[in-house]
Structures are given as C-alpha cells and as structure tokens.
Tab-separated table of N, CA and C in Angstrom:
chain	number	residue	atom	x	y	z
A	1	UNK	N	-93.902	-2.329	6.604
A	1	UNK	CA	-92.771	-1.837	5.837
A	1	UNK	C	-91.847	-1.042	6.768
A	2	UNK	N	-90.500	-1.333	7.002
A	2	UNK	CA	-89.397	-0.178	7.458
A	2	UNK	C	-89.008	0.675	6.442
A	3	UNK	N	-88.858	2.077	7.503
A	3	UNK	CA	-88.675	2.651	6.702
A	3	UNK	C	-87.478	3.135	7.313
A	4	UNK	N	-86.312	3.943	6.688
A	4	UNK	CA	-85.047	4.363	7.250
A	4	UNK	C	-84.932	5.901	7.063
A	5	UNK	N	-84.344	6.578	7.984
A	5	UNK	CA	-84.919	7.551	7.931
A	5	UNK	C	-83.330	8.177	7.490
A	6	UNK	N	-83.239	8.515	6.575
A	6	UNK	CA	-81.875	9.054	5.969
A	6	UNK	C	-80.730	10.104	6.553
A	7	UNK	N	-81.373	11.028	7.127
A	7	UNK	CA	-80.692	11.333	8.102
A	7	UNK	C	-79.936	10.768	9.088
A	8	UNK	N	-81.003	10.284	9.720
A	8	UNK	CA	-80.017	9.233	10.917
A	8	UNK	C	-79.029	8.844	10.443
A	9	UNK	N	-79.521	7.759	9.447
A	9	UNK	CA	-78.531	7.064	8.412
A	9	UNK	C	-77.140	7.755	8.564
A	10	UNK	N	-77.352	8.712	7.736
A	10	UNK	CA	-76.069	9.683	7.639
A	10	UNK	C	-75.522	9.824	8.544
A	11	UNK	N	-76.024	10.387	9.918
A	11	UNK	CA	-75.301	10.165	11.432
A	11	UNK	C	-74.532	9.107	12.071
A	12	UNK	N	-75.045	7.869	11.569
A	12	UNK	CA	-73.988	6.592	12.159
A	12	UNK	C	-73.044	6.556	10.876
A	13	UNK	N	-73.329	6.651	9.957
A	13	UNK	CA	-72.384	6.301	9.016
A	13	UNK	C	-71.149	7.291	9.116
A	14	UNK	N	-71.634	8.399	9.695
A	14	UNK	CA	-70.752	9.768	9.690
A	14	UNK	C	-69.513	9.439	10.694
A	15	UNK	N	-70.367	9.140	12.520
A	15	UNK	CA	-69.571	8.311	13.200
A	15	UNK	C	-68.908	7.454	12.397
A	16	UNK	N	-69.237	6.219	11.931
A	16	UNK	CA	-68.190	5.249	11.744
A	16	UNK	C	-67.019	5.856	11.004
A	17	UNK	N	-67.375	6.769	9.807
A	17	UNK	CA	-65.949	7.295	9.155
A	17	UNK	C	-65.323	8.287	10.459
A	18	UNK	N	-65.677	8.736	10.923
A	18	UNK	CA	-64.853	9.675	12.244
A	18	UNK	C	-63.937	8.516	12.892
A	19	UNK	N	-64.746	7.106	13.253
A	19	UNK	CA	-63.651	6.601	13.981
A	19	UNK	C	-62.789	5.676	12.956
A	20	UNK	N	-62.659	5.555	11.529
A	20	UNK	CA	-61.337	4.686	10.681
A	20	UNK	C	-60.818	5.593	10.772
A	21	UNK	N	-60.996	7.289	10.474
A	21	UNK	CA	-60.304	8.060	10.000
A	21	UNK	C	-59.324	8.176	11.327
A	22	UNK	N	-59.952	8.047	12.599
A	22	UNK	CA	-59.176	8.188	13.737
A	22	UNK	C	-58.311	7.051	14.222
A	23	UNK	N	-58.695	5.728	13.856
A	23	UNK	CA	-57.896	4.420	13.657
A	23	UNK	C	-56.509	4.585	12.382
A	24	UNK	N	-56.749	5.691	11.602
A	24	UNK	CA	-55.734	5.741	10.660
A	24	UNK	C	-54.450	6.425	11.386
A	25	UNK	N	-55.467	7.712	12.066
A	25	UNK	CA	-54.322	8.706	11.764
A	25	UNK	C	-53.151	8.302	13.375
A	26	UNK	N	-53.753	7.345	14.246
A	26	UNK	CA	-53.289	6.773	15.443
A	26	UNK	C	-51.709	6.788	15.142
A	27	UNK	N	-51.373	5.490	14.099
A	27	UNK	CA	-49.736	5.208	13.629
A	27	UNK	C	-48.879	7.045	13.813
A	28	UNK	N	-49.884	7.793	13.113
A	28	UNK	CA	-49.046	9.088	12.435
A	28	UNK	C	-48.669	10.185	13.682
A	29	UNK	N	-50.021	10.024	14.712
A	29	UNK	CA	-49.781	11.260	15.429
A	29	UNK	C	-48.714	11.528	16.113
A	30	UNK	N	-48.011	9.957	16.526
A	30	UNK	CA	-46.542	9.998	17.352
A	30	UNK	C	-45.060	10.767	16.579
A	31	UNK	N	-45.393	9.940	15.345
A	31	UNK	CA	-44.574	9.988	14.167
A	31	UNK	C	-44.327	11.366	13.657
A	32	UNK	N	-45.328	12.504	14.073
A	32	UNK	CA	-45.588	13.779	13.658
A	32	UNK	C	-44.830	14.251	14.351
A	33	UNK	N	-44.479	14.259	16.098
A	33	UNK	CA	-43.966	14.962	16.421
A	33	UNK	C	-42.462	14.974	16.981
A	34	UNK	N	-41.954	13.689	15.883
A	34	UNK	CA	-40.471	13.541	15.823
A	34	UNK	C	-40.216	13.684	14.522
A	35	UNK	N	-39.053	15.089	14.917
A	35	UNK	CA	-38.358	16.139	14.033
A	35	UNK	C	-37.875	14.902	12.445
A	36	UNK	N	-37.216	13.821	12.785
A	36	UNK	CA	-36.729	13.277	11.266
A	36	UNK	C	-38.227	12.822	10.172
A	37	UNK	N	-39.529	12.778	11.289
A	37	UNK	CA	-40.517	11.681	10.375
A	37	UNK	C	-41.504	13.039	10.567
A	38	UNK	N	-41.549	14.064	10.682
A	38	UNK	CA	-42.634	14.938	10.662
A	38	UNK	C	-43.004	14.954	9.608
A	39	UNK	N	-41.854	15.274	8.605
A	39	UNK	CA	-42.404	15.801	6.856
A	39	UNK	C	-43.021	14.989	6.397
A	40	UNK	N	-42.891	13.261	6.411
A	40	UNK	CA	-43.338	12.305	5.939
A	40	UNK	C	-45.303	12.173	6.429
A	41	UNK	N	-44.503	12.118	7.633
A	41	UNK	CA	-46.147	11.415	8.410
A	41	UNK	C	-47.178	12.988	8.385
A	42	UNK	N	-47.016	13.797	8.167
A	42	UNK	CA	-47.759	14.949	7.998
A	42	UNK	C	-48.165	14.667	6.541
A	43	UNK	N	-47.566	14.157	5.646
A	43	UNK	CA	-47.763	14.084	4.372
A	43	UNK	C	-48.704	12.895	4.161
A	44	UNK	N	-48.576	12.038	5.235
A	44	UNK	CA	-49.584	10.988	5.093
A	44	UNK	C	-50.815	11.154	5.752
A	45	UNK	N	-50.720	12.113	6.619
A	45	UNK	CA	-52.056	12.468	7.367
A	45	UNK	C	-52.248	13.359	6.132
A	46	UNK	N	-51.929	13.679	5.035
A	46	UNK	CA	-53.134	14.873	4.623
A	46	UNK	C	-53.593	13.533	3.676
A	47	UNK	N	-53.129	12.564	3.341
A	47	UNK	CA	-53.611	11.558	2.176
A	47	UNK	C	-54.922	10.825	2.903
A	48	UNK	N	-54.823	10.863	3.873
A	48	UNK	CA	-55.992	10.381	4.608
A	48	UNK	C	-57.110	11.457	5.065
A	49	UNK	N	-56.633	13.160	5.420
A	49	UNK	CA	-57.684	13.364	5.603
A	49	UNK	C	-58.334	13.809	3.943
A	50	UNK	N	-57.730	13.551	2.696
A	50	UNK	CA	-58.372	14.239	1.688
A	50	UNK	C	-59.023	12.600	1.428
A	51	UNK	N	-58.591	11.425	1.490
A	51	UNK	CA	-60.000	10.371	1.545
A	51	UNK	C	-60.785	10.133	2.339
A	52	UNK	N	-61.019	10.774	3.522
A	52	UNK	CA	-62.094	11.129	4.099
A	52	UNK	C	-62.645	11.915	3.747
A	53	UNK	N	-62.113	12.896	3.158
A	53	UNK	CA	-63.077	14.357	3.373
A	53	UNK	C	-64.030	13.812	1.627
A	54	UNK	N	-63.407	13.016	0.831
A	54	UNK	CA	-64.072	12.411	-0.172
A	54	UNK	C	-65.364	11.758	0.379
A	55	UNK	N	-65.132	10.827	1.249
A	55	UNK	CA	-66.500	10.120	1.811
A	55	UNK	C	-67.293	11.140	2.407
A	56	UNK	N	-66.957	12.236	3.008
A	56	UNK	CA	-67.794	12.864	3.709
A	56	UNK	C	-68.541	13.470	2.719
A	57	UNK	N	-67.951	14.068	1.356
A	57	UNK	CA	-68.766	14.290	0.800
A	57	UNK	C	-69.847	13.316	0.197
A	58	UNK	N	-69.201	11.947	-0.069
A	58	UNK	CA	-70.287	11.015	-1.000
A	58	UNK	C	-71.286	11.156	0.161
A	59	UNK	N	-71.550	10.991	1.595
A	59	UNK	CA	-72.224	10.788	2.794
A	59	UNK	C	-73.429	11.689	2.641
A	60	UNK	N	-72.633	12.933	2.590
A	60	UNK	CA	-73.328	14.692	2.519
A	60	UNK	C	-74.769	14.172	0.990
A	61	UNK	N	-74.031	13.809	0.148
A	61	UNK	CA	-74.664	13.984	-1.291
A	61	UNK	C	-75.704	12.693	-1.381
A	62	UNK	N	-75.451	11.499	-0.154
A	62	UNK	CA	-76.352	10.686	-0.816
A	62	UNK	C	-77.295	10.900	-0.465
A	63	UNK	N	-78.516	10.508	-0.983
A	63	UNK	CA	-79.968	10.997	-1.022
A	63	UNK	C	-80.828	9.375	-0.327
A	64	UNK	N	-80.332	8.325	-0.579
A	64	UNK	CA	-80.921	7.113	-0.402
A	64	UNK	C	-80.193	6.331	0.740
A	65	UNK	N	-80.531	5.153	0.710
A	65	UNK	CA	-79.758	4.048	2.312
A	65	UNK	C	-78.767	3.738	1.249
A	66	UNK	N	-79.223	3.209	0.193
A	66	UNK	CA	-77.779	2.318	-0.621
A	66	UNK	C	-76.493	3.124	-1.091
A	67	UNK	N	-76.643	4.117	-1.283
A	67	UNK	CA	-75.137	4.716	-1.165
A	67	UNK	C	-74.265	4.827	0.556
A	68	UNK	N	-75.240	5.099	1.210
A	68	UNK	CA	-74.416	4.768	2.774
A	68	UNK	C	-74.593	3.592	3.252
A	69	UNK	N	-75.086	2.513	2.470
A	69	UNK	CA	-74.437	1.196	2.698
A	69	UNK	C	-73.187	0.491	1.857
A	70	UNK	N	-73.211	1.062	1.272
A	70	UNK	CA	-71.837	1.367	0.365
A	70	UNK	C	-70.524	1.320	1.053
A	71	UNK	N	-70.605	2.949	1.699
A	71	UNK	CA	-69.928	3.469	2.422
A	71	UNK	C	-69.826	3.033	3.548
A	72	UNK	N	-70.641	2.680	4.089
A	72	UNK	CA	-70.344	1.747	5.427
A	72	UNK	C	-69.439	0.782	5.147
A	73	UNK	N	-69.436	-0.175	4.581
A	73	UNK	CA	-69.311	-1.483	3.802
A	73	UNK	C	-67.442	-1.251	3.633
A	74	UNK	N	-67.388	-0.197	3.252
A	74	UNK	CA	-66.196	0.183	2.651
A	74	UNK	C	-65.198	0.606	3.999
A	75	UNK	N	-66.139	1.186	5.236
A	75	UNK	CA	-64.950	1.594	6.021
A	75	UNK	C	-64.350	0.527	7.133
C-alpha cells in the first residue's frame, strides 16, 4: 500500500501555486511601474493575489490527498 504523506503533499502543491501565481503576476509587474497603467494593473495584482491567498487557504485546511489534487489539477 502507498501511502502519501500529507504534508509533503502540501509542499509541492504549495510550490506549484507560488509559481501560477508568479506566471500571473509577470504581464503586471512592468505595467505597474508605468505612471498611466499603475492604478489598473495594481488593481489586477490584488485580484490575483486574493485568489491565491483563497487556495492557500483551501491547501492550509485540507486534511486528505484529494483536496490537493483538486488544487493541483486546477492550477
């Protein structure tokens, strides 16, 4: 029988959301620091980091593999 050890689990899955979230915010970071698109693209980096910070919590809270295969699945 394998067994998965949930923690770990949580550790790669954690990585993988660190790097979409960092594949997202790529477009924005340029975009941030020109004066006409700051307000915008700052406004879109917070829409992304508050759906991450959502997964991080489902990540934090799951107790089993099948909710962070879920979440994997999804990023």
């Amino acid at each position: 029988m394998i067994t998965i050890n949930v923690d770990k689990a949580k550790v790669i899955v954690h990585d993988k959301r660190r790097l979409a979230r960092s594949a997202e915010f790529a477009p924005l970071d340029i975009k941030v620091t020109i004066p006409n698109e700051a307000v915008a693209a700052e406004a879109a980096r917070q829409v992304i980091r508050d759906k991450y910070a959502a997964i991080q919590t489902a990540i934090d809270a799951a107790a089993t593999v099948a909710p962070l295969k879920t979440i994997m699945d999804s990023l």
